[in-house]
Amino acid sequence: MPNYVYSFGGGKAAGNASQKNLLGGKGANLHEMTHIGLPVPPGFTITTEVCTYYYGKKHTYPPELMSQLKSAVKKIENLTGMKFGSAQNPLLVSVRSGARSSMPGMMDTILNLGLNDATVEGLIEQTGNPRFVYDSYRRFVQMYGDVVLGMKPESKDDSDPFEEIIIAKKKLRGVETDTELTADDLRELAGEFKDAIHSRTGKHFPQDPEAQLWGAISAVFGSWMNDRANVYRRLNGIPESWGTAVNVQAMVFGNMGVDSGTGVAFTRNPATGENAFYGEYLMNAQGEDVVAGTRTPLPMSAMEKDNPKMYAQLMRVRKILERHYKDMMDIEFTIQQGTLYMLQCRIGKRTGFAAIRIAVEMVNEKLITPADALMRIEPEQLNQLLRPIFNTEEKSAAISEGRLLATGLNAGPGAASGRVYFTAEDAFLAHTRGERVILARNETSPEDIKGMDAAEGIVTSRGGMTSHAALVARQMGKVCVAGCEALQIDNKKRVMHIAVPHDTETHYPHLAAHLETVSDGEAKRTFIRINEGGFISLDGSTGEVILGEVQTQPSEVLRVLIYKTLDAANSPVYKIYERLMKWADSTRTLGVRSNSDQPDQCRNAIAFGAEGIGLCRTEHMFFGGDRIDAVREMILAETTEGRRAALAKILPYQRNDFLEIFRVMNGKPCTMRTLDPPLHEFLPHTEKEINDLAKSLGISPETITRRMDDLREVNPMLGFRGCRLGLLYPEITEMQARAIFEAASAAKKEGIRVNPEIMIPLVGHVNELKSQTDVVRKMAETVAKETGMKVPYLTGTMIEIPRAALTADAIANVAQFFSFGTNDLTQTTYGLSRDDSNKFMPFYLEHDILPRDPFQAIDRDGVGRLMKIAVEDGRGVNPGLKLGICGEHGGEPTSVEFCHTLGLNYVSCSPFRIPIARLAAARAALAYPAKKSPRTRAAATKKKKAVRK
Amino acid sequence: MPNYVYSFGGGKAAGNASQKNLLGGKGANLHEMTHIGLPVPPGFTITTEVCTYYYGKKHTYPPELMSQLKSAVKKIENLTGMKFGSAQNPLLVSVRSGARSSMPGMMDTILNLGLNDATVEGLIEQTGNPRFVYDSYRRFVQMYGDVVLGMKPESKDDSDPFEEIIIAKKKLRGVETDTELTADDLRELAGEFKDAIHSRTGKHFPQDPEAQLWGAISAVFGSWMNDRANVYRRLNGIPESWGTAVNVQAMVFGNMGVDSGTGVAFTRNPATGENAFYGEYLMNAQGEDVVAGTRTPLPMSAMEKDNPKMYAQLMRVRKILERHYKDMMDIEFTIQQGTLYMLQCRIGKRTGFAAIRIAVEMVNEKLITPADALMRIEPEQLNQLLRPIFNTEEKSAAISEGRLLATGLNAGPGAASGRVYFTAEDAFLAHTRGERVILARNETSPEDIKGMDAAEGIVTSRGGMTSHAALVARQMGKVCVAGCEALQIDNKKRVMHIAVPHDTETHYPHLAAHLETVSDGEAKRTFIRINEGGFISLDGSTGEVILGEVQTQPSEVLRVLIYKTLDAANSPVYKIYERLMKWADSTRTLGVRSNSDQPDQCRNAIAFGAEGIGLCRTEHMFFGGDRIDAVREMILAETTEGRRAALAKILPYQRNDFLEIFRVMNGKPCTMRTLDPPLHEFLPHTEKEINDLAKSLGISPETITRRMDDLREVNPMLGFRGCRLGLLYPEITEMQARAIFEAASAAKKEGIRVNPEIMIPLVGHVNELKSQTDVVRKMAETVAKETGMKVPYLTGTMIEIPRAALTADAIANVAQFFSFGTNDLTQTTYGLSRDDSNKFMPFYLEHDILPRDPFQAIDRDGVGRLMKIAVEDGRGVNPGLKLGICGEHGGEPTSVEFCHTLGLNYVSCSPFRIPIARLAAARAALAYPAKKSPRTRAAATKKKKAVRK
């Protein structure tokens, strides 16, 4: 008989943490915590298989479920000594969803289940606290009405029928807050709620706890397919087929008096990674009070002071959890009359910054190995070490100018400046207009995700470190200031106010335009008013909200690597970075190069750890200073001689640039690509430019516009560019080759080793490569004769159109290396112009037509198959063929992994992506250790040779 | 010992006709003719291996050659009874080149070799004709000087030193023609020639016949690498490595008096194929007199009358040759004093028309089998049976009158004459006035269809063989000259200009009215100006554009198939066509369908033998009448509802078109493709059109231009088109599917069988196909419910971007058929826009970078490999997958062959290419008989089933 119900409690559990697929994340960890001796209220988990059954068989349950459920309830009764439905000693339970992957707030939960008109009395007898019991009862009725019986308001703007009843009751009693209502009031409320349910839905609130339980279970399974859950799953790539589990657990109460409470905590700081217990709690409260933000929770440090015994219990739990899970954990606990209960634990979400620090420090603490650390950090998270922070002086100036508006919780580190918007939709639209955007909300909900994604930073006036805003911002790597209560945000009027002293204008006259004074009866109140679109700045590391823009400055890591600020080298942040990169480099087998066109970019590349240049777009040198004039003269020339004369003017510039690059790269391989873009890209655009150019070249503007017309193309991407230019105008390739070889000779004379790799773009037929390679080789000989100096070099090609990959065997007979140009290869393989795909790509991604934008991550089935063909066929005829990638994908982690599995020698990406590529390569080497890349083999051979010497 | 010299003569020969590679074409046939008893002057062939040796070993000969040569000369001496170098009875020989493949006039020849100051006397004694002998001598010295001793003038403009001497001699003698010179004059000339050789080259004319022979042989081998030969080889794809043979043969003389003569003939008429001896001859002349054109040769019929005995001898030879070679032969003969000698025979070159007639008639004569006949006709030659043609004399006259304006690409064969118009609208209106019209455009777009349809022929100044104009013209069977860049067409001013030399008026005064001179600074430029309504003529088979009218006429085959002129059905030409096509159809295993968008095109397709429609571009129906307004309304609609409203207007038109197509096709399969081109192709272009459209739709012109801007793309080929449209606007696909299914139901009600195959374009990911297939299937169900009638149909996809081929296994799980769209597949596989490739494609082809334009013939290594992957992977998961091709390649013979070898079910091409495809498919089946195509298998299964029944 299949087992659909897994019990836990009393130190025993039917499941464990490895069974997330079956028990969901929450369930599996409840079982695990029970195993390792932590105090977990007894309960059971209904497996995800039941969810699959439920949706597969028209919302019915497996026949075995009923009896398994009954016996599981019995087990709870035995462990607690309470009885479900008993008027004397009633067992109350919670019913919670729990999918394989956490989907916070997306699905439904029901607490206090088991209460009814009879059990209420028993509970009052037990607790002697009628107000608590009636409050629990009216909350249960309300929740059950919402979740199970369909009383939930249809939209945010609809008023909640239950809230209306409460408001009416308060009016009747002449009180302002819920807490002023008496036990009797609450009892009456419960009754009125039940009536409201019946009059609105025609259904009776069920008195039978078993009926309640089935209703709640069905509601939780049903919520797997609600709109919010569907959206969340799509955004997070969670398949519908996973289903959710349901956890039913004996209730414990944090609102049973001053020795009760509830809280959430992280075993380390999830924002900074600091190794300190971090969280917040409320005494005499239930979990929903913490989440709702109606009462402000206290930090854990308050408990250490006020309730050291309880704190010590939690510290013990923290230690056990970290030793057991070997990771930073996110926990929920409840204290019922002095006794600690664990309600949840899971691997804690964290900022990239924290992820890195925690991983590195856990290696130091010998909790995990360096390999574990590498596998725990998503390469993209490294960005957070590189992300800018505010310029210290500017920020100080802003504060001294009275522009510090308020301070909230430092929920997502980093610095962000932008125009403020008050709804997710507005933020999204402003972002699509190209604005930098700050989203300001009272609190965020899953509906705001799109706006949060569009924003540089998020600020909320309510909610704590574990509020929706804080959680999601950290996950997205966004700057976030949460719970900044001084902000009076009016989402409807699209404005926010911050109260300031009356005399603000006197002190800060420059703020006058922002100030607004409101008469409030006799009192006058002064505010700073910020309208939609006004600039504000957020420091997510300190929680500060500042009026206007503040300049940002580079992080410590960037200061060391790029700005060579030596003092930052001793900063903990830089040290962590250095350590991690060292582990990555000793682990990876894939080389990492940089796409750098200019000497300064090459310097950055080296700083970020590049082992060579994978793509130097030589034409990028064409734009500086007077060069563009000579380039234009060359394009407009009608004869070979005219072109040669113009090219002769460009030669010294290119040679100097190459020389400087050779100096910077100092023997590291440099892949230099010959002219690639269509010629019209170099011609002037405005009439004035055309006239100026005509004058300087002594020709008529008409000649220029005629030539521009000649060069205009229907599909420039598929036009006269790449090696096609070099074939028709070999003198261009000759000039570029001459510049490379003359620069290389000059560098050699300076004692610098050189290692140029000359790359021919857009080859589709081997004859194109042959012809261009001949030009390059002849020029190498010519320059060698002229300078009396031989320079080592390779010649090879981009593989960037499908035909090159499909005929790789022929091409590899001529090429010494291939470099995959996956940008263009993706365009041609998909028949998809990057410049035009925005017309349908967003639709395609939203509707799952394409699993991912192929320009972001290599499409393995299509583009990847061509790469595989090229690798196999190319190495088949030329085993020594060097293989790399120089498309944008070279810095994207999943693509780096794919390149590793293909056996490429290196990836090449923009300088700022290099650390990410290094980490991704290390992770790929750990994930696919068997696959020996040729680089490993080459390295091994080298080592052997070195040993022999 | 290797044999380098092959002797023939006296009824025996060392070689035979199969040894062309070794003996060259001429040599092998000399041996063969000797074998079969024809009178061939004795001689020998020095093999092509000697040529290879000569070039491989620095212009030296194999050591064995000398003795083999000597003994071969001896054999001639024995057979003729003459002696090389003998003053009494001198043997004279000719030395001629002879490569594997004929290279007429490219290499050198020497006649009368063996003459010297001594043998001259012997020959005079023998012939008693000193003038003949001295003329032969001076000719030999002249030829030898030219060819062997380097007296040849370096360019055509240099004067020939020998000619100068002759001119001087004639002046001295006061005579005008060579024939007036006496024997003494000629003797003196020989002497003066020898002196000139010595004074100019320092070399003596050799008196030793053996030295003469070696010199001549070296000169012939040397001529294999002369400039003319190199160019010819490149143009004709003859490898350098083949080398030439050298034929040395006893001289016979056609100029030995009135009973001597020489001639060339074909065993049948090479222009018409008529089974009649065809040729010309001159009495008392040598071969060079015939070639030089100084005397007018007589037709063979003159010999039949004047010299019936000689004619009978030739008729006997003709019969023997045709019986032996089983083909039409091209011969050269000489009659020496009443005796016939054969100097050469080879398979005769012929027009396509003649090729077809000869092949068919030789089957009738039981000389060859139908399979032989099919293999002998190049499929393209069928064009000559189909195209209207210019009256040959009229065209020659036009050219000699200076009326050839320019030559472009021969994009749509046939001949057309008419008045030129520069816009589609003007052309259409002129056509409705009853004018014959030529449409001249810089390039055409789908909007021009109406005008193209109205025109007899289309000429464009831009675009290649697969440009819109060329594609559509071929499909319509229109004459087309594309990319004729010499035409300066001004569509706005309704005029075109062609630059001509300044002195045009001097040479062709009758063109004066057309000429226009424009001052351009100091320079003056002269043009022919052609106004709207002026007459021009297009020869689409040659690409020529001619000023004024030239008379045309449709071919007999077209008169039967298209114009239904029943009398032509009895014409021999039509009967030949019918017979050949019957053989082709019973031989081929590949199906042949047509690319036809409109009912009348479908009628043509059926007439040409189509077995179905392989591509119906449904959007081509969008342009007729008011439809385009509704289409534009649809594109401009901002909402789904707006689009639906506009689509509802288009629906009845599409439905009617489909219904008519189903009627015409009567149960044959019809592949209907959903909307493919980018939407901007349907929008208006001129300001007036925009304003009119705005008025009729009640919106502002700005809205239209804004939408046009929205739709503008950088690379439209890779943009928002194909199924991408249908995915974002499923209502378009819905409307098209509804039109198809409603039409199919209506046809079924009429008792017509229907077989629609609905094809989704530009699929790159299986999800695209899934989504669009769902739309189609749902509509099929909807219409079935509405009409109560189920219609059989298939759904499938174009394979036209590389990713579709690379993921064919996934796609074949959804598709019931694939149709290779090799036009776009070639563009994307090569990264090559066919609209732009004219910038470099001509250079690529001229310099052998690409062996052939991949838009003309399928590139087997690149595009073909993708097709192979798609076929194998697609059939791998879906063995019943139907496979076809609907790119332009479907009508190109080598591509048809490739499709046969891939195992496709059918090819589809424009109606006028169908006979060509049928023939090409038959030839492929003969060339690759082992490869059983699935169609054969299907047919076999069918037959088996039929038998069982």
PDB file of C-alpha atoms in Angstrom, chain A residues 709-721 723-725 727-728 730 762 764-765 767-768 771 801-809 827-837 839-840 843-844 848-851 859-863 865-866 869 873, chain B residues 443 709-721 723-725 727-728 762 764-765 767-768 771 801-809 827-837 839-840 843-844 848-851 859-863 865-866 869 873:
ATOM      1  CA  ASP A 709      23.591  54.377 -50.667  1.00  0.00           C
ATOM      2  CA  ASP A 710      25.821  51.760 -52.286  1.00  0.00           C
ATOM      3  CA  LEU A 711      26.720  50.356 -48.911  1.00  0.00           C
ATOM      4  CA  ARG A 712      23.188  50.379 -47.512  1.00  0.00           C
ATOM      5  CA  GLU A 713      21.914  46.843 -46.993  1.00  0.00           C
ATOM      6  CA  VAL A 714      18.576  45.171 -46.475  1.00  0.00           C
ATOM      7  CA  ASN A 715      19.996  42.796 -43.864  1.00  0.00           C
ATOM      8  CA  PRO A 716      23.355  44.194 -42.772  1.00  0.00           C
ATOM      9  CA  MET A 717      23.811  41.307 -40.354  1.00  0.00           C
ATOM     10  CA  LEU A 718      23.957  38.964 -43.345  1.00  0.00           C
ATOM     11  CA  GLY A 719      25.724  41.354 -45.659  1.00  0.00           C
ATOM     12  CA  PHE A 720      29.058  42.641 -46.801  1.00  0.00           C
ATOM     13  CA  ARG A 721      31.109  42.286 -43.652  1.00  0.00           C
ATOM     14  CA  CYS A 723      36.116  38.281 -44.116  1.00  0.00           C
ATOM     15  CA  ARG A 724      34.020  39.226 -47.129  1.00  0.00           C
ATOM     16  CA  LEU A 725      35.546  42.697 -46.796  1.00  0.00           C
ATOM     17  CA  LEU A 727      38.538  39.126 -49.593  1.00  0.00           C
ATOM     18  CA  LEU A 728      37.399  41.959 -51.810  1.00  0.00           C
ATOM     19  CA  PRO A 730      42.835  42.317 -49.222  1.00  0.00           C
ATOM     20  CA  LEU A 762      32.579  35.349 -40.571  1.00  0.00           C
ATOM     21  CA  GLY A 764      31.529  30.231 -44.036  1.00  0.00           C
ATOM     22  CA  HIS A 765      33.651  28.383 -46.577  1.00  0.00           C
ATOM     23  CA  ASN A 767      38.300  28.975 -49.198  1.00  0.00           C
ATOM     24  CA  GLU A 768      37.581  32.271 -47.492  1.00  0.00           C
ATOM     25  CA  SER A 771      42.587  33.223 -48.946  1.00  0.00           C
ATOM     26  CA  ILE A 801      27.758  31.085 -38.867  1.00  0.00           C
ATOM     27  CA  PRO A 802      26.247  27.610 -39.067  1.00  0.00           C
ATOM     28  CA  ARG A 803      28.090  26.647 -42.237  1.00  0.00           C
ATOM     29  CA  ALA A 804      31.438  27.119 -40.528  1.00  0.00           C
ATOM     30  CA  ALA A 805      30.427  24.641 -37.836  1.00  0.00           C
ATOM     31  CA  LEU A 806      28.961  22.230 -40.378  1.00  0.00           C
ATOM     32  CA  THR A 807      32.165  22.217 -42.436  1.00  0.00           C
ATOM     33  CA  ALA A 808      34.529  22.398 -39.467  1.00  0.00           C
ATOM     34  CA  ASP A 809      36.568  19.466 -40.734  1.00  0.00           C
ATOM     35  CA  GLN A 827      21.417  34.983 -34.620  1.00  0.00           C
ATOM     36  CA  THR A 828      21.936  32.803 -37.670  1.00  0.00           C
ATOM     37  CA  THR A 829      21.055  29.472 -36.067  1.00  0.00           C
ATOM     38  CA  TYR A 830      17.793  30.903 -34.803  1.00  0.00           C
ATOM     39  CA  GLY A 831      17.189  33.240 -37.731  1.00  0.00           C
ATOM     40  CA  LEU A 832      16.870  35.881 -35.073  1.00  0.00           C
ATOM     41  CA  SER A 833      18.181  39.437 -35.213  1.00  0.00           C
ATOM     42  CA  ARG A 834      19.263  40.677 -31.813  1.00  0.00           C
ATOM     43  CA  ASP A 835      18.315  44.169 -32.854  1.00  0.00           C
ATOM     44  CA  ASP A 836      14.769  43.171 -33.716  1.00  0.00           C
ATOM     45  CA  SER A 837      13.907  40.310 -31.383  1.00  0.00           C
ATOM     46  CA  LYS A 839       9.224  42.584 -30.830  1.00  0.00           C
ATOM     47  CA  PHE A 840       8.491  39.027 -29.766  1.00  0.00           C
ATOM     48  CA  PHE A 843       6.259  37.310 -25.332  1.00  0.00           C
ATOM     49  CA  TYR A 844       8.203  34.125 -26.062  1.00  0.00           C
ATOM     50  CA  ASP A 848       7.472  29.606 -22.233  1.00  0.00           C
ATOM     51  CA  ILE A 849       7.903  29.309 -26.002  1.00  0.00           C
ATOM     52  CA  LEU A 850      11.609  29.602 -25.331  1.00  0.00           C
ATOM     53  CA  PRO A 851      12.953  28.448 -21.986  1.00  0.00           C
ATOM     54  CA  ASP A 859      20.938  27.298 -26.538  1.00  0.00           C
ATOM     55  CA  ARG A 860      22.405  23.821 -26.124  1.00  0.00           C
ATOM     56  CA  ASP A 861      20.040  21.976 -28.441  1.00  0.00           C
ATOM     57  CA  GLY A 862      20.556  24.229 -31.442  1.00  0.00           C
ATOM     58  CA  VAL A 863      23.627  26.436 -31.206  1.00  0.00           C
ATOM     59  CA  ARG A 865      24.744  21.096 -31.243  1.00  0.00           C
ATOM     60  CA  LEU A 866      26.534  23.088 -33.936  1.00  0.00           C
ATOM     61  CA  ILE A 869      29.750  19.225 -34.377  1.00  0.00           C
ATOM     62  CA  ASP A 873      34.851  17.413 -36.594  1.00  0.00           C
TER      63      ASP A 873
ATOM     64  CA  GLU B 443      13.656  46.150 -57.419  1.00  0.00           C
ATOM     65  CA  ASP B 709       8.290  53.002 -37.660  1.00  0.00           C
ATOM     66  CA  ASP B 710       7.380  50.398 -35.039  1.00  0.00           C
ATOM     67  CA  LEU B 711       7.573  47.681 -37.630  1.00  0.00           C
ATOM     68  CA  ARG B 712      10.803  48.842 -39.237  1.00  0.00           C
ATOM     69  CA  GLU B 713      13.609  46.366 -38.612  1.00  0.00           C
ATOM     70  CA  VAL B 714      17.380  46.344 -38.814  1.00  0.00           C
ATOM     71  CA  ASN B 715      17.439  42.844 -40.288  1.00  0.00           C
ATOM     72  CA  PRO B 716      13.940  42.045 -41.506  1.00  0.00           C
ATOM     73  CA  MET B 717      15.077  38.636 -42.699  1.00  0.00           C
ATOM     74  CA  LEU B 718      15.761  37.720 -39.071  1.00  0.00           C
ATOM     75  CA  GLY B 719      12.901  39.672 -37.602  1.00  0.00           C
ATOM     76  CA  PHE B 720       9.246  39.601 -36.711  1.00  0.00           C
ATOM     77  CA  ARG B 721       7.883  37.267 -39.360  1.00  0.00           C
ATOM     78  CA  CYS B 723       5.258  31.830 -37.084  1.00  0.00           C
ATOM     79  CA  ARG B 724       6.407  34.621 -34.784  1.00  0.00           C
ATOM     80  CA  LEU B 725       3.497  36.644 -36.169  1.00  0.00           C
ATOM     81  CA  LEU B 727       2.252  33.318 -32.046  1.00  0.00           C
ATOM     82  CA  LEU B 728       1.752  36.940 -31.073  1.00  0.00           C
ATOM     83  CA  LEU B 762      10.032  29.822 -39.683  1.00  0.00           C
ATOM     84  CA  GLY B 764      13.003  27.342 -34.751  1.00  0.00           C
ATOM     85  CA  HIS B 765      11.748  25.735 -31.573  1.00  0.00           C
ATOM     86  CA  ASN B 767       7.153  25.001 -28.903  1.00  0.00           C
ATOM     87  CA  GLU B 768       6.430  27.431 -31.712  1.00  0.00           C
ATOM     88  CA  SER B 771       1.448  26.416 -30.237  1.00  0.00           C
ATOM     89  CA  ILE B 801      16.392  27.956 -40.208  1.00  0.00           C
ATOM     90  CA  PRO B 802      19.308  25.888 -38.944  1.00  0.00           C
ATOM     91  CA  ARG B 803      17.856  25.361 -35.506  1.00  0.00           C
ATOM     92  CA  ALA B 804      14.831  23.612 -36.965  1.00  0.00           C
ATOM     93  CA  ALA B 805      17.093  21.107 -38.703  1.00  0.00           C
ATOM     94  CA  LEU B 806      19.270  20.700 -35.625  1.00  0.00           C
ATOM     95  CA  THR B 807      16.276  19.940 -33.422  1.00  0.00           C
ATOM     96  CA  ALA B 808      14.352  17.965 -36.042  1.00  0.00           C
ATOM     97  CA  ASP B 809      13.801  15.060 -33.660  1.00  0.00           C
ATOM     98  CA  GLN B 827      20.597  32.577 -46.073  1.00  0.00           C
ATOM     99  CA  THR B 828      20.864  31.616 -42.425  1.00  0.00           C
ATOM    100  CA  THR B 829      23.311  28.744 -42.842  1.00  0.00           C
ATOM    101  CA  TYR B 830      25.667  30.979 -44.804  1.00  0.00           C
ATOM    102  CA  GLY B 831      24.868  34.177 -42.928  1.00  0.00           C
ATOM    103  CA  LEU B 832      24.165  35.567 -46.350  1.00  0.00           C
ATOM    104  CA  SER B 833      21.350  37.900 -47.346  1.00  0.00           C
ATOM    105  CA  ARG B 834      20.344  37.242 -50.880  1.00  0.00           C
ATOM    106  CA  ASP B 835      19.286  40.852 -51.209  1.00  0.00           C
ATOM    107  CA  ASP B 836      22.790  42.003 -50.381  1.00  0.00           C
ATOM    108  CA  SER B 837      25.064  39.241 -51.610  1.00  0.00           C
ATOM    109  CA  LYS B 839      28.175  43.057 -53.379  1.00  0.00           C
ATOM    110  CA  PHE B 840      30.556  40.124 -53.163  1.00  0.00           C
ATOM    111  CA  PHE B 843      33.728  38.200 -56.906  1.00  0.00           C
ATOM    112  CA  TYR B 844      33.406  34.959 -54.940  1.00  0.00           C
ATOM    113  CA  ASP B 848      36.465  30.264 -56.997  1.00  0.00           C
ATOM    114  CA  ILE B 849      35.900  31.148 -53.352  1.00  0.00           C
ATOM    115  CA  LEU B 850      32.532  29.450 -53.755  1.00  0.00           C
ATOM    116  CA  PRO B 851      32.147  26.725 -56.363  1.00  0.00           C
ATOM    117  CA  ASP B 859      25.228  23.693 -51.000  1.00  0.00           C
ATOM    118  CA  ARG B 860      25.564  20.039 -50.060  1.00  0.00           C
ATOM    119  CA  ASP B 861      28.316  20.426 -47.460  1.00  0.00           C
ATOM    120  CA  GLY B 862      26.570  23.087 -45.386  1.00  0.00           C
ATOM    121  CA  VAL B 863      22.861  23.396 -46.106  1.00  0.00           C
ATOM    122  CA  ARG B 865      24.315  18.530 -44.125  1.00  0.00           C
ATOM    123  CA  LEU B 866      21.590  20.267 -42.154  1.00  0.00           C
ATOM    124  CA  ILE B 869      20.486  15.778 -40.107  1.00  0.00           C
ATOM    125  CA  ASP B 873      16.628  12.745 -36.957  1.00  0.00           C
TER     126      ASP B 873
END
